[in-house]
Short mmCIF file of C-alpha atoms in Angstrom, two decimals:
data_model
loop_
_atom_site.label_atom_id
_atom_site.label_comp_id
_atom_site.label_asym_id
_atom_site.label_seq_id
_atom_site.Cartn_x
_atom_site.Cartn_y
_atom_site.Cartn_z
CA UNK A 1 -102.74 -110.75 -19.20
CA UNK A 2 -106.31 -109.47 -18.87
CA UNK A 3 -107.05 -105.87 -17.91
CA UNK A 4 -109.64 -103.21 -18.52
CA UNK A 5 -109.83 -99.52 -17.82
CA UNK A 6 -112.76 -97.20 -17.27
CA UNK A 7 -113.13 -94.10 -19.41
CA UNK A 8 -114.49 -91.32 -17.21
CA UNK A 9 -112.30 -88.56 -15.75
CA UNK A 10 -112.07 -90.08 -12.29
CA UNK A 11 -110.81 -93.34 -13.69
CA UNK A 12 -108.15 -91.56 -15.71
CA UNK A 13 -106.70 -90.27 -12.45
CA UNK A 14 -106.97 -93.58 -10.68
CA UNK A 15 -107.30 -96.39 -13.22
CA UNK A 16 -108.53 -99.76 -11.98
CA UNK A 17 -106.79 -102.75 -13.52
CA UNK A 18 -108.16 -106.24 -12.83
CA UNK A 19 -106.21 -109.35 -13.72
CA UNK A 20 -109.15 -111.75 -13.29
CA UNK A 21 -112.94 -111.61 -13.01
CA UNK A 22 -112.73 -112.92 -9.43
CA UNK A 23 -110.35 -110.13 -8.41
CA UNK A 24 -112.57 -107.54 -10.11
CA UNK A 25 -115.73 -108.76 -8.37
CA UNK A 26 -114.02 -108.68 -4.96
CA UNK A 27 -112.69 -105.16 -5.48
CA UNK A 28 -115.99 -103.78 -6.78
CA UNK A 29 -117.96 -105.35 -3.96
CA UNK A 30 -115.66 -104.05 -1.20
CA UNK A 31 -115.21 -100.53 -2.57
CA UNK A 32 -118.62 -99.75 -4.07
CA UNK A 33 -121.41 -102.04 -2.89
CA UNK A 34 -120.37 -102.96 0.66
CA UNK A 35 -120.37 -99.32 1.95
CA UNK A 36 -124.00 -98.95 0.79
CA UNK A 37 -124.99 -102.26 2.42
CA UNK A 38 -123.37 -101.34 5.74
CA UNK A 39 -124.86 -97.85 5.83
CA UNK A 40 -128.45 -99.11 5.44
CA UNK A 41 -128.24 -102.34 7.50
CA UNK A 42 -128.68 -104.52 4.42
CA UNK A 43 -127.08 -107.50 6.20
CA UNK A 44 -129.66 -107.45 9.01
CA UNK A 45 -132.56 -107.53 6.54
CA UNK A 46 -131.43 -109.63 3.59
CA UNK A 47 -128.09 -111.39 3.37
CA UNK A 48 -124.76 -111.40 5.25
CA UNK A 49 -121.78 -109.62 3.70
CA UNK A 50 -119.87 -111.51 1.03
CA UNK A 51 -116.30 -112.65 1.64
CA UNK A 52 -113.37 -113.50 -0.64
CA UNK A 53 -114.22 -117.22 -0.47
CA UNK A 54 -117.66 -116.48 -1.97
CA UNK A 55 -115.96 -115.20 -5.12
CA UNK A 56 -113.18 -117.83 -5.24
CA UNK A 57 -115.08 -121.04 -4.50
CA UNK A 58 -115.89 -123.74 -7.05
CA UNK A 59 -119.41 -124.00 -8.48
CA UNK A 60 -121.81 -125.60 -5.98
CA UNK A 61 -124.87 -127.79 -6.56
CA UNK A 62 -127.58 -127.81 -3.88
CA UNK A 63 -129.81 -130.90 -3.62
CA UNK A 64 -133.24 -130.39 -2.03
CA UNK A 65 -136.13 -132.82 -1.62
CA UNK A 66 -138.34 -134.74 0.75
CA UNK A 67 -136.84 -137.65 2.66
CA UNK A 68 -136.10 -140.82 0.69
CA UNK A 69 -136.27 -139.15 -2.74
CA UNK A 70 -132.68 -140.25 -3.49
CA UNK A 71 -130.63 -137.11 -2.78
CA UNK A 72 -127.70 -138.92 -1.17
CA UNK A 73 -127.94 -141.75 -3.73
CA UNK A 74 -127.80 -139.11 -6.49
CA UNK A 75 -124.48 -137.79 -5.12
CA UNK A 76 -123.19 -141.36 -4.76
CA UNK A 77 -124.19 -141.98 -8.40
CA UNK A 78 -122.32 -138.88 -9.63
CA UNK A 79 -119.15 -139.58 -7.63
CA UNK A 80 -119.22 -143.38 -8.07
CA UNK A 81 -117.91 -143.74 -4.53
CA UNK A 82 -119.14 -143.36 -0.96
CA UNK A 83 -118.39 -140.16 0.90
CA UNK A 84 -117.81 -139.71 4.67
CA UNK A 85 -121.01 -139.30 6.67
CA UNK A 86 -123.17 -140.84 3.95
CA UNK A 87 -126.31 -142.71 5.06
CA UNK A 88 -128.94 -144.10 2.69
CA UNK A 89 -132.28 -145.62 3.64
CA UNK A 90 -136.07 -145.40 3.20
CA UNK A 91 -136.47 -143.51 6.49
CA UNK A 92 -135.25 -139.88 7.01
CA UNK A 93 -131.52 -140.71 7.21
CA UNK A 94 -129.60 -137.54 6.31
CA UNK A 95 -130.29 -135.25 9.27
CA UNK A 96 -127.46 -132.84 8.46
CA UNK A 97 -126.33 -130.44 5.78
CA UNK A 98 -123.29 -132.14 4.21
CA UNK A 99 -120.98 -130.10 1.98
CA UNK A 100 -119.25 -132.71 -0.19
CA UNK A 101 -115.98 -131.11 -1.33
CA UNK A 102 -112.60 -132.08 -2.73
CA UNK A 103 -109.77 -132.86 -0.32
CA UNK A 104 -106.45 -134.69 -0.51
CA UNK A 105 -107.56 -137.10 2.23
CA UNK A 106 -110.93 -138.47 3.28
CA UNK A 107 -112.42 -136.90 6.39
CA UNK A 108 -115.19 -134.90 8.02
CA UNK A 109 -114.92 -131.31 9.26
CA UNK A 110 -117.60 -130.38 11.85
CA UNK A 111 -119.70 -127.25 11.38
CA UNK A 112 -118.15 -125.14 14.15
CA UNK A 113 -114.67 -125.66 12.68
CA UNK A 114 -115.96 -125.14 9.15
CA UNK A 115 -117.37 -121.64 9.77
CA UNK A 116 -114.01 -120.29 10.99
CA UNK A 117 -112.09 -121.48 7.93
CA UNK A 118 -111.49 -118.39 5.72
CA UNK A 119 -110.86 -120.61 2.66
CA UNK A 120 -114.38 -122.06 2.79
CA UNK A 121 -117.42 -119.99 1.77
CA UNK A 122 -119.40 -120.87 4.91
CA UNK A 123 -118.23 -118.37 7.54
CA UNK A 124 -121.50 -116.39 7.57
CA UNK A 125 -123.49 -119.54 8.47
CA UNK A 126 -122.28 -118.84 12.00
CA UNK A 127 -125.34 -116.58 12.38
CA UNK A 128 -127.69 -119.60 12.43
CA UNK A 129 -126.28 -120.74 15.78
CA UNK A 130 -125.21 -124.03 17.34
CA UNK A 131 -128.47 -125.84 16.60
CA UNK A 132 -127.60 -125.56 12.91
CA UNK A 133 -123.81 -125.91 13.18
CA UNK A 134 -124.23 -129.22 15.03
CA UNK A 135 -126.11 -130.38 11.93
CA UNK A 136 -123.59 -129.11 9.39
CA UNK A 137 -120.45 -130.96 8.25
CA UNK A 138 -118.05 -130.96 5.34
CA UNK A 139 -117.17 -134.33 3.83
CA UNK A 140 -113.83 -134.14 2.03
CA UNK A 141 -112.49 -136.80 -0.33
CA UNK A 142 -110.22 -137.10 -3.37
CA UNK A 143 -112.59 -137.45 -6.32
CA UNK A 144 -112.19 -136.10 -9.90
CA UNK A 145 -115.80 -134.80 -9.99
CA UNK A 146 -115.16 -132.68 -6.89
CA UNK A 147 -112.15 -131.05 -8.52
CA UNK A 148 -114.63 -129.01 -10.58
CA UNK A 149 -117.76 -128.74 -8.40
CA UNK A 150 -118.94 -129.13 -4.80
CA UNK A 151 -122.27 -130.70 -3.82
CA UNK A 152 -124.46 -129.79 -0.84
CA UNK A 153 -126.63 -132.61 0.54
CA UNK A 154 -129.54 -131.44 2.70
CA UNK A 155 -131.79 -133.09 5.31
CA UNK A 156 -134.92 -134.68 3.88
CA UNK A 157 -137.88 -132.32 4.03
CA UNK A 158 -140.51 -133.77 6.33
CA UNK A 159 -144.22 -134.26 5.71
CA UNK A 160 -147.35 -134.64 7.84
CA UNK A 161 -146.88 -134.89 11.60
CA UNK A 162 -143.10 -135.11 11.30
CA UNK A 163 -142.77 -131.48 10.21
CA UNK A 164 -144.25 -130.25 13.49
CA UNK A 165 -141.10 -131.33 15.28
CA UNK A 166 -138.89 -128.26 15.42
CA UNK A 167 -135.44 -128.53 13.86
CA UNK A 168 -134.07 -125.88 16.23
CA UNK A 169 -133.06 -123.55 13.39
CA UNK A 170 -134.76 -121.80 10.48
CA UNK A 171 -134.49 -124.50 7.80
CA UNK A 172 -135.96 -122.35 5.00
CA UNK A 173 -133.63 -119.44 5.86
CA UNK A 174 -130.56 -121.72 5.69
CA UNK A 175 -131.65 -123.01 2.28
CA UNK A 176 -132.23 -119.43 1.12
CA UNK A 177 -128.66 -118.57 2.22
CA UNK A 178 -127.29 -121.48 0.17
CA UNK A 179 -129.56 -120.63 -2.80
CA UNK A 180 -127.95 -117.20 -3.11
CA UNK A 181 -124.48 -118.72 -3.34
CA UNK A 182 -124.87 -121.95 -5.32
CA UNK A 183 -124.81 -122.30 -9.10
CA UNK A 184 -127.50 -124.96 -9.44
CA UNK A 185 -130.44 -126.05 -7.26
CA UNK A 186 -131.80 -129.54 -7.96
CA UNK A 187 -135.23 -130.35 -6.51
CA UNK A 188 -135.69 -134.12 -6.30
CA UNK A 189 -139.09 -135.82 -6.34
CA UNK A 190 -139.91 -139.49 -5.88
CA UNK A 191 -142.34 -140.87 -8.47
CA UNK A 192 -144.29 -142.40 -5.55
CA UNK A 193 -144.27 -139.28 -3.31
CA UNK A 194 -145.48 -136.23 -5.18
CA UNK A 195 -147.25 -134.56 -2.27
CA UNK A 196 -145.66 -131.19 -1.47
CA UNK A 197 -145.76 -130.74 2.30
CA UNK A 198 -146.06 -127.37 4.05
CA UNK A 199 -142.33 -127.38 4.83
CA UNK A 200 -141.44 -128.23 1.21
CA UNK A 201 -143.79 -125.48 0.00
CA UNK A 202 -142.05 -122.96 2.33
CA UNK A 203 -138.67 -124.12 1.02
CA UNK A 204 -139.65 -123.66 -2.63
CA UNK A 205 -141.02 -120.19 -1.82
CA UNK A 206 -137.71 -119.38 -0.08
CA UNK A 207 -135.98 -120.15 -3.39
CA UNK A 208 -137.94 -117.36 -5.10
CA UNK A 209 -135.73 -115.05 -7.20
CA UNK A 210 -133.46 -118.04 -7.94
CA UNK A 211 -135.75 -119.80 -10.43
CA UNK A 212 -133.01 -119.56 -13.08
CA UNK A 213 -130.88 -121.93 -10.97
CA UNK A 214 -133.62 -124.51 -10.30
CA UNK A 215 -133.83 -127.86 -12.10
CA UNK A 216 -136.32 -130.57 -11.12
CA UNK A 217 -135.54 -134.30 -11.15
CA UNK A 218 -138.33 -136.90 -11.08
CA UNK A 219 -136.35 -139.77 -9.61
CA UNK A 220 -137.12 -143.52 -9.35
CA UNK A 221 -139.16 -143.26 -12.57
CA UNK A 222 -138.16 -146.85 -13.48
CA UNK A 223 -140.49 -148.15 -10.76
CA UNK A 224 -143.70 -147.28 -12.62
CA UNK A 225 -145.22 -148.18 -16.00
CA UNK A 226 -145.23 -145.73 -18.94
CA UNK A 227 -148.92 -144.83 -18.56
CA UNK A 228 -148.50 -144.13 -14.84
CA UNK A 229 -145.34 -142.13 -15.55
CA UNK A 230 -147.29 -139.80 -17.83
CA UNK A 231 -149.85 -139.22 -15.07
CA UNK A 232 -147.15 -138.70 -12.44
CA UNK A 233 -145.36 -136.19 -14.66
CA UNK A 234 -148.59 -134.25 -15.22
CA UNK A 235 -149.39 -134.27 -11.49
CA UNK A 236 -145.89 -133.00 -10.66
CA UNK A 237 -146.14 -130.12 -13.15
CA UNK A 238 -149.56 -129.20 -11.74
CA UNK A 239 -148.25 -129.21 -8.15
CA UNK A 240 -145.20 -127.12 -9.05
CA UNK A 241 -147.35 -124.66 -11.00
CA UNK A 242 -149.27 -123.78 -7.83
CA UNK A 243 -146.09 -122.93 -5.90
CA UNK A 244 -143.55 -121.65 -8.44
CA UNK A 245 -145.15 -118.52 -9.85
CA UNK A 246 -143.31 -118.18 -13.13
CA UNK A 247 -144.74 -118.01 -16.66
CA UNK A 248 -142.05 -120.44 -17.87
CA UNK A 249 -142.31 -124.19 -17.34
CA UNK A 250 -139.56 -125.54 -15.06
CA UNK A 251 -137.35 -128.13 -16.74
CA UNK A 252 -138.04 -131.60 -15.30
CA UNK A 253 -135.57 -134.45 -15.85
CA UNK A 254 -137.00 -137.96 -15.62
CA UNK A 255 -134.85 -140.93 -14.68
CA UNK A 256 -133.46 -143.32 -12.12
CA UNK A 257 -130.27 -141.91 -10.67
CA UNK A 258 -128.53 -144.82 -9.00
CA UNK A 259 -126.43 -147.74 -10.23
CA UNK A 260 -129.03 -150.51 -9.77
CA UNK A 261 -130.77 -152.29 -12.69
CA UNK A 262 -133.93 -150.63 -14.00
CA UNK A 263 -137.02 -152.31 -12.53
CA UNK A 264 -139.17 -151.47 -15.57
CA UNK A 265 -136.83 -150.92 -18.55
CA UNK A 266 -139.55 -149.78 -21.02
CA UNK A 267 -138.39 -146.14 -20.93
CA UNK A 268 -134.67 -146.81 -20.98
CA UNK A 269 -134.02 -144.55 -24.00
CA UNK A 270 -135.94 -141.69 -22.40
CA UNK A 271 -133.99 -142.05 -19.14
CA UNK A 272 -130.67 -142.11 -21.02
CA UNK A 273 -131.52 -138.95 -22.98
CA UNK A 274 -132.73 -137.14 -19.84
CA UNK A 275 -129.61 -138.15 -17.91
CA UNK A 276 -127.35 -136.84 -20.68
CA UNK A 277 -129.21 -133.52 -20.72
CA UNK A 278 -128.87 -133.16 -16.95
CA UNK A 279 -125.19 -134.12 -17.04
CA UNK A 280 -124.52 -131.53 -19.77
CA UNK A 281 -126.22 -128.91 -17.61
CA UNK A 282 -124.06 -129.78 -14.58
CA UNK A 283 -120.91 -130.04 -16.69
CA UNK A 284 -121.42 -126.49 -17.98
CA UNK A 285 -121.27 -125.01 -14.46
CA UNK A 286 -117.47 -124.43 -14.31
CA UNK A 287 -117.60 -122.64 -17.65
CA UNK A 288 -120.41 -120.33 -16.50
CA UNK A 289 -119.26 -119.86 -12.89
CA UNK A 290 -117.77 -116.37 -13.37
CA UNK A 291 -120.86 -115.21 -15.25
CA UNK A 292 -123.11 -116.56 -12.49
CA UNK A 293 -121.16 -114.69 -9.79
CA UNK A 294 -121.35 -111.52 -11.88
CA UNK A 295 -125.10 -111.99 -12.32
CA UNK A 296 -125.61 -112.58 -8.57
CA UNK A 297 -123.62 -109.43 -7.75
CA UNK A 298 -125.85 -107.40 -10.10
CA UNK A 299 -128.98 -108.84 -8.44
CA UNK A 300 -127.56 -108.02 -5.01
CA UNK A 301 -126.67 -104.45 -6.07
CA UNK A 302 -130.19 -103.82 -7.39
CA UNK A 303 -131.73 -105.07 -4.13
CA UNK A 304 -129.26 -103.01 -2.05
CA UNK A 305 -130.23 -99.86 -3.99
CA UNK A 306 -133.95 -100.42 -3.42
CA UNK A 307 -133.30 -101.22 0.24
CA UNK A 308 -131.42 -97.92 0.66
CA UNK A 309 -134.35 -96.00 -0.82
CA UNK A 310 -136.80 -97.77 1.53
CA UNK A 311 -134.70 -97.19 4.68
CA UNK A 312 -134.03 -93.53 3.85
CA UNK A 313 -137.73 -92.93 3.07
CA UNK A 314 -138.71 -94.36 6.48
CA UNK A 315 -136.07 -92.19 8.19
CA UNK A 316 -137.31 -89.08 6.40
CA UNK A 317 -140.92 -89.61 7.55
CA UNK A 318 -140.06 -90.30 11.20
CA UNK A 319 -140.61 -87.48 13.76
CA UNK A 320 -137.51 -86.34 15.62
CA UNK A 321 -139.09 -86.04 19.11
CA UNK A 322 -142.72 -87.01 19.81
CA UNK A 323 -145.03 -89.79 18.58
CA UNK A 324 -142.28 -92.08 17.35
CA UNK A 325 -143.99 -95.40 18.14
CA UNK A 326 -147.32 -94.41 16.58
CA UNK A 327 -145.59 -93.09 13.49
CA UNK A 328 -143.51 -96.28 13.25
CA UNK A 329 -146.68 -98.42 13.26
CA UNK A 330 -148.25 -96.13 10.66
CA UNK A 331 -145.20 -96.28 8.36
CA UNK A 332 -144.89 -100.07 8.61
CA UNK A 333 -148.61 -100.43 7.87
CA UNK A 334 -148.32 -98.19 4.80
CA UNK A 335 -145.08 -99.75 3.52
CA UNK A 336 -146.85 -100.86 0.34
CA UNK A 337 -147.62 -97.21 -0.49
CA UNK A 338 -143.97 -96.29 0.21
CA UNK A 339 -142.94 -99.02 -2.25
CA UNK A 340 -145.19 -97.49 -4.93
CA UNK A 341 -143.86 -93.99 -4.26
CA UNK A 342 -140.24 -95.14 -4.59
CA UNK A 343 -141.15 -97.10 -7.71
CA UNK A 344 -142.55 -93.93 -9.33
CA UNK A 345 -139.85 -91.51 -8.16
CA UNK A 346 -136.85 -93.67 -9.14
CA UNK A 347 -138.34 -95.70 -12.05
CA UNK A 348 -137.65 -99.01 -10.32
CA UNK A 349 -139.27 -102.26 -11.44
CA UNK A 350 -141.76 -103.77 -8.91
CA UNK A 351 -139.82 -107.06 -9.17
CA UNK A 352 -136.76 -105.45 -7.54
CA UNK A 353 -138.55 -104.81 -4.22
CA UNK A 354 -138.17 -107.20 -1.27
CA UNK A 355 -141.14 -109.23 0.00
CA UNK A 356 -143.57 -106.77 1.63
CA UNK A 357 -144.78 -108.99 4.49
CA UNK A 358 -141.26 -110.12 5.41
CA UNK A 359 -139.98 -106.52 5.36
CA UNK A 360 -142.83 -105.38 7.62
CA UNK A 361 -142.06 -108.15 10.12
CA UNK A 362 -138.35 -107.26 10.17
CA UNK A 363 -139.03 -103.54 10.66
CA UNK A 364 -140.98 -104.25 13.87
CA UNK A 365 -137.72 -104.98 15.71
CA UNK A 366 -135.85 -101.94 14.31
CA UNK A 367 -135.45 -98.39 15.66
CA UNK A 368 -136.41 -96.34 12.63
CA UNK A 369 -134.80 -93.20 14.07
CA UNK A 370 -131.37 -94.84 13.84
CA UNK A 371 -131.76 -95.35 10.09
CA UNK A 372 -129.55 -93.29 7.75
CA UNK A 373 -130.88 -90.56 5.43
CA UNK A 374 -130.28 -90.84 1.68
CA UNK A 375 -126.59 -90.61 0.77
CA UNK A 376 -126.36 -89.81 -2.96
CA UNK A 377 -122.61 -90.52 -3.16
CA UNK A 378 -123.04 -94.13 -2.02
CA UNK A 379 -125.84 -94.68 -4.53
CA UNK A 380 -123.83 -93.00 -7.31
CA UNK A 381 -120.95 -95.41 -6.65
CA UNK A 382 -123.28 -98.39 -7.12
CA UNK A 383 -124.87 -96.81 -10.21
CA UNK A 384 -121.37 -96.28 -11.63
CA UNK A 385 -120.50 -99.90 -10.89
CA UNK A 386 -123.59 -101.16 -12.72
CA UNK A 387 -123.22 -98.76 -15.65
CA UNK A 388 -119.47 -99.00 -16.31
CA UNK A 389 -117.54 -101.50 -14.20
CA UNK A 390 -119.85 -104.45 -14.81
CA UNK A 391 -119.67 -103.87 -18.57
CA UNK A 392 -115.88 -104.03 -18.35
CA UNK A 393 -116.02 -107.24 -16.34
CA UNK A 394 -118.34 -108.78 -18.94
CA UNK A 395 -115.60 -108.26 -21.54
CA UNK A 396 -113.10 -109.84 -19.18
CA UNK A 397 -115.39 -112.86 -18.65
CA UNK A 398 -115.41 -113.50 -22.41
CA UNK A 399 -111.64 -113.04 -22.62
CA UNK A 400 -111.06 -115.58 -19.84
CA UNK A 401 -113.38 -118.07 -21.55
CA UNK A 402 -111.46 -117.71 -24.83
CA UNK A 403 -108.01 -117.92 -23.23
CA UNK A 404 -108.46 -121.15 -21.29
CA UNK A 405 -109.56 -124.62 -22.45
CA UNK A 406 -113.21 -125.48 -22.09
CA UNK A 407 -113.60 -126.56 -18.43
CA UNK A 408 -116.13 -129.34 -17.84
CA UNK A 409 -116.83 -131.67 -14.94
CA UNK A 410 -114.94 -134.94 -15.42
CA UNK A 411 -114.78 -138.27 -13.61
CA UNK A 412 -117.41 -140.41 -11.90
CA UNK A 413 -120.66 -140.94 -13.79
CA UNK A 414 -119.72 -138.19 -16.26
CA UNK A 415 -117.05 -140.44 -17.80
CA UNK A 416 -119.17 -143.62 -17.87
CA UNK A 417 -120.93 -142.83 -21.14
CA UNK A 418 -118.48 -140.40 -22.75
CA UNK A 419 -116.88 -142.84 -25.21
CA UNK A 420 -117.49 -146.40 -26.39
CA UNK A 421 -120.63 -148.37 -27.22
CA UNK A 422 -122.52 -147.18 -24.10
CA UNK A 423 -122.41 -143.52 -25.08
CA UNK A 424 -125.84 -142.03 -25.63
CA UNK A 425 -127.07 -142.75 -29.17
CA UNK A 426 -124.10 -144.97 -30.05
CA UNK A 427 -124.95 -147.16 -33.07
CA UNK A 428 -128.20 -145.27 -33.73
CA UNK A 429 -129.20 -142.79 -36.42
CA UNK A 430 -126.15 -141.65 -38.37
CA UNK A 431 -124.05 -143.88 -36.11
CA UNK A 432 -125.78 -147.05 -37.26
CA UNK A 433 -123.28 -149.54 -38.74
CA UNK A 434 -120.25 -147.85 -37.16
CA UNK A 435 -118.75 -151.19 -36.07
CA UNK A 436 -119.70 -153.17 -39.17
CA UNK A 437 -117.26 -154.16 -41.92
CA UNK A 438 -119.85 -153.71 -44.69
CA UNK A 439 -121.27 -150.33 -45.77
CA UNK A 440 -124.55 -149.97 -43.83
CA UNK A 441 -126.28 -148.17 -46.74
CA UNK A 442 -125.77 -151.27 -48.94
CA UNK A 443 -128.66 -153.04 -47.13
CA UNK A 444 -131.25 -150.77 -48.78
CA UNK A 445 -129.26 -149.83 -51.88
CA UNK A 446 -131.21 -152.13 -54.29
CA UNK A 447 -134.43 -150.22 -53.46
CA UNK A 448 -132.65 -146.86 -53.86
CA UNK A 449 -131.13 -148.02 -57.19
CA UNK A 450 -134.59 -148.67 -58.62
CA UNK A 451 -135.53 -145.02 -57.92
CA UNK A 452 -132.13 -143.80 -59.17
CA UNK A 453 -132.59 -145.32 -62.65
CA UNK A 454 -136.03 -143.70 -63.04
CA UNK A 455 -134.39 -140.24 -62.72
CA UNK A 456 -132.66 -140.38 -66.15
CA UNK A 457 -129.01 -140.60 -65.06
CA UNK A 458 -126.41 -139.37 -67.59
CA UNK A 459 -122.98 -141.00 -67.46
CA UNK A 460 -124.08 -142.74 -64.23
CA UNK A 461 -125.11 -139.53 -62.43
CA UNK A 462 -128.36 -137.64 -61.79
CA UNK A 463 -128.62 -133.87 -61.80
CA UNK A 464 -129.53 -131.80 -58.78
CA UNK A 465 -132.93 -130.90 -60.28
CA UNK A 466 -133.85 -134.55 -60.85
CA UNK A 467 -132.60 -135.61 -57.40
CA UNK A 468 -134.53 -132.76 -55.78
CA UNK A 469 -137.78 -133.98 -57.36
CA UNK A 470 -137.38 -137.27 -55.49
CA UNK A 471 -135.92 -135.90 -52.24
CA UNK A 472 -138.74 -133.38 -51.62
CA UNK A 473 -141.19 -136.31 -51.40
CA UNK A 474 -139.82 -136.80 -47.86
CA UNK A 475 -141.54 -133.48 -46.94
CA UNK A 476 -138.43 -132.41 -45.01
CA UNK A 477 -137.66 -128.64 -45.08
CA UNK A 478 -135.32 -127.35 -47.77
CA UNK A 479 -132.74 -126.40 -45.12
CA UNK A 480 -132.52 -130.04 -44.00
CA UNK A 481 -132.51 -131.42 -47.55
CA UNK A 482 -129.78 -128.91 -48.45
CA UNK A 483 -127.60 -130.24 -45.62
CA UNK A 484 -128.26 -133.83 -46.74
CA UNK A 485 -127.24 -132.89 -50.29
CA UNK A 486 -123.94 -131.41 -49.07
CA UNK A 487 -123.17 -134.52 -47.01
CA UNK A 488 -124.06 -136.92 -49.84
CA UNK A 489 -122.30 -135.06 -52.69
CA UNK A 490 -118.89 -136.31 -51.59
CA UNK A 491 -116.94 -135.31 -54.72
CA UNK A 492 -118.69 -131.88 -54.78
CA UNK A 493 -119.47 -132.04 -58.51
CA UNK A 494 -123.13 -131.00 -58.13
CA UNK A 495 -124.30 -134.46 -59.27
CA UNK A 496 -125.09 -137.73 -57.47
CA UNK A 497 -123.98 -141.15 -58.60
CA UNK A 498 -125.83 -144.29 -57.45
CA UNK A 499 -123.84 -144.58 -54.18
CA UNK A 500 -124.22 -140.89 -53.32
CA UNK A 501 -127.95 -141.06 -54.12
CA UNK A 502 -128.33 -144.11 -51.86
CA UNK A 503 -126.45 -142.22 -49.11
CA UNK A 504 -128.77 -139.22 -49.48
CA UNK A 505 -131.80 -141.47 -49.05
CA UNK A 506 -130.20 -143.15 -46.05
CA UNK A 507 -129.68 -139.75 -44.39
CA UNK A 508 -133.29 -138.81 -45.17
CA UNK A 509 -134.38 -142.00 -43.39
CA UNK A 510 -132.16 -141.14 -40.41
CA UNK A 511 -133.80 -137.72 -40.12
CA UNK A 512 -137.34 -139.07 -40.54
CA UNK A 513 -136.70 -141.52 -37.69
CA UNK A 514 -136.09 -138.55 -35.40
CA UNK A 515 -132.28 -138.53 -35.24
CA UNK A 516 -130.01 -135.54 -35.79
CA UNK A 517 -127.86 -135.25 -38.88
CA UNK A 518 -124.07 -135.18 -38.36
CA UNK A 519 -122.11 -131.97 -39.03
CA UNK A 520 -119.59 -133.96 -41.04
CA UNK A 521 -120.12 -137.30 -42.74
CA UNK A 522 -118.85 -140.12 -40.46
CA UNK A 523 -116.16 -142.32 -42.02
CA UNK A 524 -118.36 -145.45 -41.94
CA UNK A 525 -121.00 -143.75 -44.13
CA UNK A 526 -118.56 -142.79 -46.91
CA UNK A 527 -119.27 -145.08 -49.92
CA UNK A 528 -116.53 -147.74 -50.38
CA UNK A 529 -115.54 -146.40 -53.83
CA UNK A 530 -114.96 -142.92 -52.39
CA UNK A 531 -112.79 -143.96 -49.44
CA UNK A 532 -109.16 -142.92 -49.66
CA UNK A 533 -106.76 -145.82 -49.96
CA UNK A 534 -104.01 -145.44 -47.34
CA UNK A 535 -100.58 -145.06 -48.91
#
């Protein structure tokens, strides 16, 4: 049973014991952060209040992209089955937000019913009104992939004249709401459509502060030649660099994520490697879900603190009787200076402040006289949460990870290449010859034997010093050669016989060809004379 106790005097009187990370997050949010949010109208400015379902729900993956970039096909590829409400085509087909979730029976739950279900984390979407809720559904189906994660399909982002047609709801605001709550955001691009429209640009900007969740997929890459693919990749990175203002380069996965044959198979190995990397990233989400929720709560608490300082500063500078409107305009106009003052007084990082222009626009509709003055006790509770409670929950996160088996996403496309000859890298590198009856090293052993007998073997073995003289000619680092030595010296006598020497050279070749060395020597690489005879 997991539990942790605080150490200050107050906690000794009233110790808090949490059985799980989820329970701890819920309790801390309701007792320490929520009072601060409510007092300073945080929910009107930034994000609706969190509910129990936000802490209990499975990891979610949000797919975003222009129309016909393969978002719905990507989900179909992962699940390896159709889901209710699915439509695929070259025109803008998906006109709704579809939450694809696990259910015992197949079916569709409409948006208005979905936002009143306390077990689903969508209740606060009610604020976006009927125009949105009529375009929001939950597709439920029994699928092993969905037992671990949920996937959110979004309407294709429009370009050119099409984006002038109003959707009837704030599309970027809805995506921002999802971005706060999901574990991974996948931006899909079509290799033939790299133009980033105004609406797409607004969407990417709305995902600001969630860059750590974003992954980019360059889809349909099998439809262009290698030389064109290099140009397309460069153009995509250049376009993203203008919009995503981060010093780090966003990870871009290249591939063709559907079950049709590759049109141009030249880059098959690249696509396989990229797909495996992306799958590993998605499969890690259940393991890191508790840590992600903890991280998001910390981000929210930091923003709520800054928001409280801003609101109380505006309240303090407002006159109590005359000249309220003029003073309000003056304060909103000088909000940037107020930011700098708060930054100096409370040693707050500039990155913790909300967007200046957006905050100014929101303040126009507010009565600044109704704002609350600074309440130190509320801020102290949040400070205490960040300084002590979160540290305790971090310990609990690690304990939970150690106590339960490693949870990964299973089923669908994730199982297709897990085992067997179609696994990534099967029969390559150190795996070469795995299905052959003969020892694979024997093919090149005559050439290795010639070198072996020039190294002055004694009693059929060469010393480490003599072997080293030959092995360093590969120009591999000593750390790599040391690992090769340990793998090749099967009887651990500090010497190499002709078979062990041939094996060492084979492993050097594997490494020089760009493959990774195995942690332990695979059974098919053990020399025939060193294999144990079954009793």
